[in-house]
Amino acid sequence: MSIHSFYQTAFSFFKAYPSASKLLVLSTFSGGGVLVYSDLNTVAAPTDRKKKVVVLGSGWSGYSFLSYLNNPNYEVQVVSPRNFFLFTPLLPSVTNGTVEARSIVEPIRGLMRKKGFEYTEAECVKIDASNKKIHCRSKDSSRLKGTSEFDMDYDILIIAVGAKPNTFNTPGVEEHAHFLKEAEDALKIRQSVIDSFERASLPDLTEEERKKILHFVVVGGGPTGVEFSAELYDFLVEDVSKIYPKVQEFTKITLLEAGDHILNMFDKRITAFAEEKFQRDGIDLKTKSMVVGVTADEITTKERGTGNVVSEPYGMVVWSTGIGSRPVIRDFMQQIGQGQRRVLATDEWLRVEGCDGVYALGDTATINQRKVMEDIGAIFSKADKEETGTLNKKEFKGVVKDICQRYPQVELYLKKNKMRNIANLLKSANGEDTEVSIEKFKQALAEVDTQMKNLPATAQVASQQGKYLAKCFNKMEKCEKNPEGPLRFRGEGRHRFQPFRYRHFGSFAPLGGEQTAAELPGDWVSIGHSSQWLWYSVYASKLVSWRTRMLVVSDWARRFIFGRDSSSI
């Protein structure tokens, strides 16, 4: 046996029996001795491992990311205190029994099983970005004594925990008001509404007591507040008149808005129609009214302009005035130097600024879009390949596409000013000259940054961000070799991916009485019964499974035939 054959045999043996970590072998070759020593702990050690991606949250952005992620090179771990996805646009319909809460939730473990991901029901209470760890606490339950805490490592962290209601530190709101962010909130409101009517039906109450109990106050004239007011009004008109006929006359709905109008993010035509309809329906709409305090029995408002302070009794308050960052996010922002911001800041690729390997989606963060004028010199230098100090037509065309990809405000500015492309913008500043100087270049783009806007905190934005990031992860290895993004104006080469672009598909505002306002792309506005049926079809199609679609459609059918469920369970 040759020494070469011996070594081959020995190596095969060591690979076949890895438990023999250290082994001495003595053999003889042509009268000589050979001693072989092998340390298999070194030989058999794995060299590659999957990157661990930890996803915090199971809401719109997190669920969308998980649904579209199909890269086998990642080990995915989901951490969320709720083991389901919640279709939040239908939460107001749960508060009055139009739709059941279980009809709009999708268990997340089904998706985990399908994708081969892991799920842990816990809440992340601290992010340690320097050590790439998160500290978690198990969900607190009245049926299970105590909670457990644990740490989890990550290579990549996806923050999709959403936001919490913003009380603006108004005294008494946390203690006495209802919110409408979770399924539990909607069920509590539903219970309170039914309890209010049952209490008001007791025989030993005065009229004033009944009026107080049945005074429902909604704070916030945004889409959620308006839709809840409309749903509650429908319940009063269509169901309470039959179920509680003796107390119907004592009911009152008050909608408070600190601004000049409700639905101020919608077209003015929708705002005007909604305000007129609410006034016709008898909903007490009070604009320019800022809530300054809430007690167990009264809500106090201050009128803008006059400064008058008014207190009035109420039976139930629903608070829907906006969102704020969760405590874990505020703590994380302090760690990475973003403590002065309102929400977490990311770049156009949804990467958290000042923190490597961390992404943030949905209501948790906002995109800190770069201004064109911050990079104007670098853009001009990159385009001026011949270093003449001016751009000719060919050089300009070479960067036009990258400018529009990198800075979305350029496209918005062109659209607003009815210009076909950036060449028209440049022509307006440069006239008929064939070459452009740096001064003319700056002049042409000087007003572009005025179109920069933060994206709205909506389910539509969060869902698109989750889908975008998942697609980036799916082609991560491919784009590392062949980047597909725009030019790096302040560096070499190209960005790995195209930056995130939000595409608005329209907004709905249900106004009650089977009427809905719809604002769709192209400045198209529709108000009325036809828009209500469009609302039904769009929301049914956006539900994440056929199970939830069937349940919601059956709930709608049940309501049309039998009315809303008024049981207090």
mmCIF file of N, CA, C and O in Angstrom, residues 52-63 65-66 77-80 123-129 133-134 154-163 325-336 338 343-346 349-366 461-463 465-466 469 473:
data_model
loop_
_atom_site.group_PDB
_atom_site.id
_atom_site.type_symbol
_atom_site.label_atom_id
_atom_site.label_comp_id
_atom_site.label_asym_id
_atom_site.label_seq_id
_atom_site.Cartn_x
_atom_site.Cartn_y
_atom_site.Cartn_z
ATOM 1 N N LYS A 52 -29.459 34.784 9.927
ATOM 2 C CA LYS A 52 -30.692 34.763 10.713
ATOM 3 C C LYS A 52 -31.409 36.100 10.592
ATOM 4 O O LYS A 52 -30.880 37.144 10.982
ATOM 5 N N VAL A 53 -32.608 36.055 10.062
ATOM 6 C CA VAL A 53 -33.443 37.249 9.917
ATOM 7 C C VAL A 53 -34.535 37.194 10.976
ATOM 8 O O VAL A 53 -35.335 36.258 11.003
ATOM 9 N N VAL A 54 -34.568 38.182 11.856
ATOM 10 C CA VAL A 54 -35.596 38.265 12.891
ATOM 11 C C VAL A 54 -36.583 39.358 12.495
ATOM 12 O O VAL A 54 -36.197 40.498 12.236
ATOM 13 N N VAL A 55 -37.859 38.995 12.437
ATOM 14 C CA VAL A 55 -38.930 39.925 12.072
ATOM 15 C C VAL A 55 -39.747 40.234 13.315
ATOM 16 O O VAL A 55 -40.304 39.315 13.941
ATOM 17 N N LEU A 56 -39.831 41.495 13.672
ATOM 18 C CA LEU A 56 -40.624 41.920 14.826
ATOM 19 C C LEU A 56 -41.981 42.424 14.341
ATOM 20 O O LEU A 56 -42.057 43.442 13.651
ATOM 21 N N GLY A 57 -43.037 41.712 14.670
ATOM 22 C CA GLY A 57 -44.373 42.158 14.307
ATOM 23 C C GLY A 57 -45.030 41.269 13.277
ATOM 24 O O GLY A 57 -44.370 40.668 12.423
ATOM 25 N N SER A 58 -46.369 41.192 13.341
ATOM 26 C CA SER A 58 -47.155 40.387 12.398
ATOM 27 C C SER A 58 -48.277 41.211 11.784
ATOM 28 O O SER A 58 -49.324 40.687 11.436
ATOM 29 N N GLY A 59 -48.038 42.530 11.677
ATOM 30 C CA GLY A 59 -49.038 43.410 11.077
ATOM 31 C C GLY A 59 -48.883 43.491 9.568
ATOM 32 O O GLY A 59 -48.347 42.592 8.923
ATOM 33 N N TRP A 60 -49.317 44.587 8.991
ATOM 34 C CA TRP A 60 -49.348 44.726 7.547
ATOM 35 C C TRP A 60 -47.977 44.581 6.909
ATOM 36 O O TRP A 60 -47.802 43.824 5.954
ATOM 37 N N SER A 61 -46.991 45.299 7.399
ATOM 38 C CA SER A 61 -45.669 45.251 6.774
ATOM 39 C C SER A 61 -44.969 43.928 7.052
ATOM 40 O O SER A 61 -44.366 43.333 6.154
ATOM 41 N N GLY A 62 -45.042 43.438 8.297
ATOM 42 C CA GLY A 62 -44.393 42.177 8.639
ATOM 43 C C GLY A 62 -45.006 40.996 7.905
ATOM 44 O O GLY A 62 -44.288 40.150 7.363
ATOM 45 N N TYR A 63 -46.329 40.943 7.867
ATOM 46 C CA TYR A 63 -47.005 39.817 7.197
ATOM 47 C C TYR A 63 -46.745 39.848 5.694
ATOM 48 O O TYR A 63 -46.553 38.799 5.057
ATOM 49 N N PHE A 65 -44.072 41.114 4.211
ATOM 50 C CA PHE A 65 -42.681 40.687 4.024
ATOM 51 C C PHE A 65 -42.561 39.160 4.075
ATOM 52 O O PHE A 65 -41.923 38.537 3.220
ATOM 53 N N LEU A 66 -43.189 38.556 5.060
ATOM 54 C CA LEU A 66 -43.114 37.104 5.222
ATOM 55 C C LEU A 66 -43.801 36.373 4.073
ATOM 56 O O LEU A 66 -43.356 35.306 3.641
ATOM 57 N N GLN A 77 -36.994 34.068 11.763
ATOM 58 C CA GLN A 77 -37.624 33.936 13.077
ATOM 59 C C GLN A 77 -38.544 35.137 13.290
ATOM 60 O O GLN A 77 -38.119 36.291 13.166
ATOM 61 N N VAL A 78 -39.809 34.875 13.567
ATOM 62 C CA VAL A 78 -40.792 35.936 13.784
ATOM 63 C C VAL A 78 -41.079 36.060 15.274
ATOM 64 O O VAL A 78 -41.308 35.049 15.955
ATOM 65 N N VAL A 79 -41.067 37.284 15.778
ATOM 66 C CA VAL A 79 -41.382 37.560 17.179
ATOM 67 C C VAL A 79 -42.516 38.579 17.216
ATOM 68 O O VAL A 79 -42.378 39.695 16.701
ATOM 69 N N SER A 80 -43.651 38.186 17.786
ATOM 70 C CA SER A 80 -44.799 39.084 17.862
ATOM 71 C C SER A 80 -45.684 38.678 19.032
ATOM 72 O O SER A 80 -45.862 37.482 19.290
ATOM 73 N N GLU A 123 -43.016 39.664 23.083
ATOM 74 C CA GLU A 123 -42.865 41.077 22.727
ATOM 75 C C GLU A 123 -41.414 41.485 22.884
ATOM 76 O O GLU A 123 -40.782 41.186 23.906
ATOM 77 N N CYS A 124 -40.874 42.149 21.888
ATOM 78 C CA CYS A 124 -39.513 42.683 21.995
ATOM 79 C C CYS A 124 -39.569 43.942 22.857
ATOM 80 O O CYS A 124 -40.297 44.890 22.539
ATOM 81 N N VAL A 125 -38.813 43.950 23.939
ATOM 82 C CA VAL A 125 -38.841 45.093 24.855
ATOM 83 C C VAL A 125 -37.569 45.925 24.775
ATOM 84 O O VAL A 125 -37.524 47.044 25.287
ATOM 85 N N LYS A 126 -36.527 45.389 24.120
ATOM 86 C CA LYS A 126 -35.297 46.166 23.962
ATOM 87 C C LYS A 126 -34.493 45.628 22.782
ATOM 88 O O LYS A 126 -34.400 44.415 22.580
ATOM 89 N N ILE A 127 -33.930 46.551 22.006
ATOM 90 C CA ILE A 127 -33.067 46.202 20.877
ATOM 91 C C ILE A 127 -31.644 46.614 21.213
ATOM 92 O O ILE A 127 -31.388 47.790 21.507
ATOM 93 N N ASP A 128 -30.735 45.659 21.201
ATOM 94 C CA ASP A 128 -29.317 45.928 21.452
ATOM 95 C C ASP A 128 -28.593 45.837 20.113
ATOM 96 O O ASP A 128 -28.085 44.784 19.722
ATOM 97 N N ALA A 129 -28.559 46.961 19.392
ATOM 98 C CA ALA A 129 -28.015 46.958 18.037
ATOM 99 C C ALA A 129 -26.512 46.720 18.027
ATOM 100 O O ALA A 129 -25.985 46.118 17.085
ATOM 101 N N LYS A 133 -28.598 41.844 19.276
ATOM 102 C CA LYS A 133 -29.474 41.027 20.107
ATOM 103 C C LYS A 133 -30.776 41.777 20.351
ATOM 104 O O LYS A 133 -30.812 43.008 20.315
ATOM 105 N N ILE A 134 -31.822 41.027 20.606
ATOM 106 C CA ILE A 134 -33.063 41.625 21.082
ATOM 107 C C ILE A 134 -33.447 40.951 22.387
ATOM 108 O O ILE A 134 -33.204 39.758 22.578
ATOM 109 N N TYR A 154 -29.465 38.031 16.160
ATOM 110 C CA TYR A 154 -29.898 38.210 14.773
ATOM 111 C C TYR A 154 -28.715 38.670 13.922
ATOM 112 O O TYR A 154 -27.738 39.242 14.430
ATOM 113 N N ASP A 155 -28.814 38.403 12.651
ATOM 114 C CA ASP A 155 -27.896 38.981 11.674
ATOM 115 C C ASP A 155 -28.550 40.168 10.982
ATOM 116 O O ASP A 155 -27.902 41.173 10.702
ATOM 117 N N ILE A 156 -29.845 40.015 10.697
ATOM 118 C CA ILE A 156 -30.642 41.084 10.087
ATOM 119 C C ILE A 156 -31.925 41.229 10.890
ATOM 120 O O ILE A 156 -32.579 40.239 11.210
ATOM 121 N N LEU A 157 -32.279 42.459 11.215
ATOM 122 C CA LEU A 157 -33.478 42.726 12.011
ATOM 123 C C LEU A 157 -34.468 43.534 11.180
ATOM 124 O O LEU A 157 -34.122 44.576 10.619
ATOM 125 N N ILE A 158 -35.699 43.052 11.110
ATOM 126 C CA ILE A 158 -36.790 43.752 10.425
ATOM 127 C C ILE A 158 -37.761 44.253 11.489
ATOM 128 O O ILE A 158 -38.435 43.450 12.143
ATOM 129 N N ILE A 159 -37.832 45.571 11.672
ATOM 130 C CA ILE A 159 -38.712 46.154 12.684
ATOM 131 C C ILE A 159 -40.038 46.518 12.025
ATOM 132 O O ILE A 159 -40.096 47.394 11.159
ATOM 133 N N ALA A 160 -41.093 45.825 12.425
ATOM 134 C CA ALA A 160 -42.425 46.065 11.857
ATOM 135 C C ALA A 160 -43.464 45.998 12.970
ATOM 136 O O ALA A 160 -44.490 45.321 12.839
ATOM 137 N N VAL A 161 -43.187 46.692 14.073
ATOM 138 C CA VAL A 161 -44.039 46.596 15.263
ATOM 139 C C VAL A 161 -45.211 47.570 15.235
ATOM 140 O O VAL A 161 -46.037 47.585 16.151
ATOM 141 N N GLY A 162 -45.290 48.412 14.189
ATOM 142 C CA GLY A 162 -46.393 49.351 14.125
ATOM 143 C C GLY A 162 -46.235 50.487 15.122
ATOM 144 O O GLY A 162 -45.126 50.812 15.559
ATOM 145 N N ALA A 163 -47.344 51.091 15.487
ATOM 146 C CA ALA A 163 -47.325 52.244 16.387
ATOM 147 C C ALA A 163 -48.436 52.111 17.408
ATOM 148 O O ALA A 163 -49.275 51.217 17.336
ATOM 149 N N SER A 325 -44.741 56.559 18.515
ATOM 150 C CA SER A 325 -43.798 55.436 18.582
ATOM 151 C C SER A 325 -43.982 54.635 19.864
ATOM 152 O O SER A 325 -44.282 55.195 20.933
ATOM 153 N N ARG A 326 -43.768 53.348 19.775
ATOM 154 C CA ARG A 326 -43.822 52.476 20.946
ATOM 155 C C ARG A 326 -42.582 52.679 21.819
ATOM 156 O O ARG A 326 -41.530 53.111 21.312
ATOM 157 N N PRO A 327 -42.653 52.340 23.112
ATOM 158 C CA PRO A 327 -41.503 52.547 24.005
ATOM 159 C C PRO A 327 -40.222 51.875 23.526
ATOM 160 O O PRO A 327 -39.133 52.450 23.632
ATOM 161 N N VAL A 328 -40.304 50.657 22.985
ATOM 162 C CA VAL A 328 -39.104 49.963 22.524
ATOM 163 C C VAL A 328 -38.451 50.717 21.372
ATOM 164 O O VAL A 328 -37.212 50.745 21.256
ATOM 165 N N ILE A 329 -39.239 51.356 20.540
ATOM 166 C CA ILE A 329 -38.697 52.129 19.416
ATOM 167 C C ILE A 329 -38.088 53.435 19.907
ATOM 168 O O ILE A 329 -37.020 53.854 19.434
ATOM 169 N N ARG A 330 -38.724 54.079 20.862
ATOM 170 C CA ARG A 330 -38.157 55.315 21.407
ATOM 171 C C ARG A 330 -36.806 55.051 22.059
ATOM 172 O O ARG A 330 -35.854 55.833 21.911
ATOM 173 N N ASP A 331 -36.707 53.945 22.798
ATOM 174 C CA ASP A 331 -35.433 53.574 23.418
ATOM 175 C C ASP A 331 -34.370 53.285 22.357
ATOM 176 O O ASP A 331 -33.215 53.705 22.484
ATOM 177 N N PHE A 332 -34.756 52.586 21.303
ATOM 178 C CA PHE A 332 -33.832 52.265 20.217
ATOM 179 C C PHE A 332 -33.357 53.538 19.512
ATOM 180 O O PHE A 332 -32.177 53.668 19.155
ATOM 181 N N MET A 333 -34.251 54.486 19.326
ATOM 182 C CA MET A 333 -33.897 55.750 18.682
ATOM 183 C C MET A 333 -32.870 56.523 19.506
ATOM 184 O O MET A 333 -31.967 57.164 18.950
ATOM 185 N N GLN A 334 -32.994 56.448 20.814
ATOM 186 C CA GLN A 334 -32.001 57.094 21.682
ATOM 187 C C GLN A 334 -30.625 56.456 21.504
ATOM 188 O O GLN A 334 -29.593 57.151 21.491
ATOM 189 N N GLN A 335 -30.597 55.131 21.361
ATOM 190 C CA GLN A 335 -29.322 54.419 21.205
ATOM 191 C C GLN A 335 -28.574 54.833 19.945
ATOM 192 O O GLN A 335 -27.339 54.934 19.951
ATOM 193 N N ILE A 336 -29.305 55.062 18.859
ATOM 194 C CA ILE A 336 -28.651 55.284 17.566
ATOM 195 C C ILE A 336 -28.633 56.751 17.156
ATOM 196 O O ILE A 336 -28.368 57.083 15.993
ATOM 197 N N GLN A 338 -31.152 59.065 17.221
ATOM 198 C CA GLN A 338 -32.369 59.622 16.618
ATOM 199 C C GLN A 338 -33.378 60.035 17.682
ATOM 200 O O GLN A 338 -34.585 60.076 17.428
ATOM 201 N N VAL A 343 -40.438 59.755 14.730
ATOM 202 C CA VAL A 343 -40.452 58.337 14.373
ATOM 203 C C VAL A 343 -39.080 57.949 13.853
ATOM 204 O O VAL A 343 -38.240 58.794 13.553
ATOM 205 N N LEU A 344 -38.852 56.665 13.736
ATOM 206 C CA LEU A 344 -37.583 56.123 13.260
ATOM 207 C C LEU A 344 -37.342 56.541 11.815
ATOM 208 O O LEU A 344 -38.257 56.485 10.987
ATOM 209 N N ALA A 345 -36.110 56.945 11.499
ATOM 210 C CA ALA A 345 -35.779 57.391 10.146
ATOM 211 C C ALA A 345 -35.033 56.296 9.394
ATOM 212 O O ALA A 345 -34.113 55.682 9.921
ATOM 213 N N THR A 346 -35.446 56.066 8.150
ATOM 214 C CA THR A 346 -34.759 55.120 7.272
ATOM 215 C C THR A 346 -34.351 55.839 5.993
ATOM 216 O O THR A 346 -34.820 56.950 5.707
ATOM 217 N N TRP A 349 -34.050 52.788 0.959
ATOM 218 C CA TRP A 349 -34.046 51.324 0.867
ATOM 219 C C TRP A 349 -34.542 50.691 2.167
ATOM 220 O O TRP A 349 -34.344 49.515 2.398
ATOM 221 N N LEU A 350 -35.172 51.506 3.017
ATOM 222 C CA LEU A 350 -35.799 51.099 4.277
ATOM 223 C C LEU A 350 -34.787 50.633 5.319
ATOM 224 O O LEU A 350 -35.141 49.957 6.284
ATOM 225 N N ARG A 351 -33.521 51.012 5.150
ATOM 226 C CA ARG A 351 -32.485 50.708 6.145
ATOM 227 C C ARG A 351 -32.470 51.804 7.199
ATOM 228 O O ARG A 351 -32.478 52.989 6.869
ATOM 229 N N VAL A 352 -32.452 51.402 8.465
ATOM 230 C CA VAL A 352 -32.451 52.380 9.546
ATOM 231 C C VAL A 352 -31.145 53.167 9.508
ATOM 232 O O VAL A 352 -30.058 52.588 9.457
ATOM 233 N N GLU A 353 -31.266 54.480 9.535
ATOM 234 C CA GLU A 353 -30.077 55.322 9.468
ATOM 235 C C GLU A 353 -29.267 55.222 10.753
ATOM 236 O O GLU A 353 -29.816 55.282 11.852
ATOM 237 N N GLY A 354 -27.969 55.034 10.594
ATOM 238 C CA GLY A 354 -27.083 54.955 11.744
ATOM 239 C C GLY A 354 -27.038 53.596 12.394
ATOM 240 O O GLY A 354 -26.554 53.471 13.524
ATOM 241 N N CYS A 355 -27.519 52.553 11.715
ATOM 242 C CA CYS A 355 -27.544 51.216 12.312
ATOM 243 C C CYS A 355 -27.424 50.166 11.215
ATOM 244 O O CYS A 355 -28.281 50.105 10.321
ATOM 245 N N ASP A 356 -26.391 49.350 11.270
ATOM 246 C CA ASP A 356 -26.143 48.365 10.227
ATOM 247 C C ASP A 356 -27.009 47.124 10.426
ATOM 248 O O ASP A 356 -27.187 46.639 11.544
ATOM 249 N N GLY A 357 -27.567 46.611 9.335
ATOM 250 C CA GLY A 357 -28.320 45.362 9.368
ATOM 251 C C GLY A 357 -29.703 45.452 9.962
ATOM 252 O O GLY A 357 -30.290 44.431 10.330
ATOM 253 N N VAL A 358 -30.267 46.657 10.056
ATOM 254 C CA VAL A 358 -31.598 46.839 10.631
ATOM 255 C C VAL A 358 -32.473 47.590 9.630
ATOM 256 O O VAL A 358 -32.071 48.622 9.085
ATOM 257 N N TYR A 359 -33.674 47.066 9.391
ATOM 258 C CA TYR A 359 -34.655 47.687 8.505
ATOM 259 C C TYR A 359 -35.908 48.016 9.323
ATOM 260 O O TYR A 359 -36.210 47.340 10.306
ATOM 261 N N ALA A 360 -36.635 49.030 8.896
ATOM 262 C CA ALA A 360 -37.879 49.405 9.588
ATOM 263 C C ALA A 360 -38.966 49.687 8.556
ATOM 264 O O ALA A 360 -38.722 50.370 7.553
ATOM 265 N N LEU A 361 -40.177 49.164 8.822
ATOM 266 C CA LEU A 361 -41.282 49.238 7.868
ATOM 267 C C LEU A 361 -42.538 49.781 8.527
ATOM 268 O O LEU A 361 -42.693 49.729 9.752
ATOM 269 N N GLY A 362 -43.455 50.267 7.696
ATOM 270 C CA GLY A 362 -44.788 50.628 8.169
ATOM 271 C C GLY A 362 -44.812 51.848 9.061
ATOM 272 O O GLY A 362 -44.017 52.784 8.921
ATOM 273 N N ASP A 363 -45.763 51.851 10.013
ATOM 274 C CA ASP A 363 -45.965 52.994 10.910
ATOM 275 C C ASP A 363 -44.770 53.243 11.820
ATOM 276 O O ASP A 363 -44.665 54.315 12.421
ATOM 277 N N THR A 364 -43.882 52.265 11.945
ATOM 278 C CA THR A 364 -42.733 52.398 12.835
ATOM 279 C C THR A 364 -41.778 53.479 12.364
ATOM 280 O O THR A 364 -41.093 54.101 13.185
ATOM 281 N N ALA A 365 -41.694 53.714 11.063
ATOM 282 C CA ALA A 365 -40.632 54.560 10.523
ATOM 283 C C ALA A 365 -41.148 55.471 9.421
ATOM 284 O O ALA A 365 -42.273 55.331 8.931
ATOM 285 N N THR A 366 -40.289 56.395 9.041
ATOM 286 C CA THR A 366 -40.544 57.254 7.890
ATOM 287 C C THR A 366 -39.277 57.338 7.058
ATOM 288 O O THR A 366 -38.164 57.252 7.592
ATOM 289 N N VAL A 461 -49.388 51.619 2.503
ATOM 290 C CA VAL A 461 -47.941 51.894 2.489
ATOM 291 C C VAL A 461 -47.178 50.740 3.130
ATOM 292 O O VAL A 461 -46.183 50.249 2.587
ATOM 293 N N ALA A 462 -47.626 50.300 4.293
ATOM 294 C CA ALA A 462 -46.930 49.237 5.021
ATOM 295 C C ALA A 462 -46.868 47.954 4.203
ATOM 296 O O ALA A 462 -45.834 47.280 4.140
ATOM 297 N N SER A 463 -47.980 47.595 3.554
ATOM 298 C CA SER A 463 -48.024 46.380 2.759
ATOM 299 C C SER A 463 -47.054 46.457 1.590
ATOM 300 O O SER A 463 -46.335 45.485 1.290
ATOM 301 N N GLN A 465 -44.335 48.270 1.391
ATOM 302 C CA GLN A 465 -42.963 48.239 1.886
ATOM 303 C C GLN A 465 -42.526 46.817 2.208
ATOM 304 O O GLN A 465 -41.393 46.418 1.909
ATOM 305 N N GLY A 466 -43.415 46.033 2.828
ATOM 306 C CA GLY A 466 -43.075 44.645 3.128
ATOM 307 C C GLY A 466 -42.812 43.849 1.870
ATOM 308 O O GLY A 466 -41.852 43.060 1.796
ATOM 309 N N LEU A 469 -39.364 44.975 0.286
ATOM 310 C CA LEU A 469 -38.177 44.482 0.979
ATOM 311 C C LEU A 469 -38.000 42.980 0.764
ATOM 312 O O LEU A 469 -36.863 42.496 0.616
ATOM 313 N N PHE A 473 -34.712 40.999 -0.774
ATOM 314 C CA PHE A 473 -34.028 39.866 -0.136
ATOM 315 C C PHE A 473 -33.992 38.653 -1.069
ATOM 316 O O PHE A 473 -33.026 37.897 -1.060
#
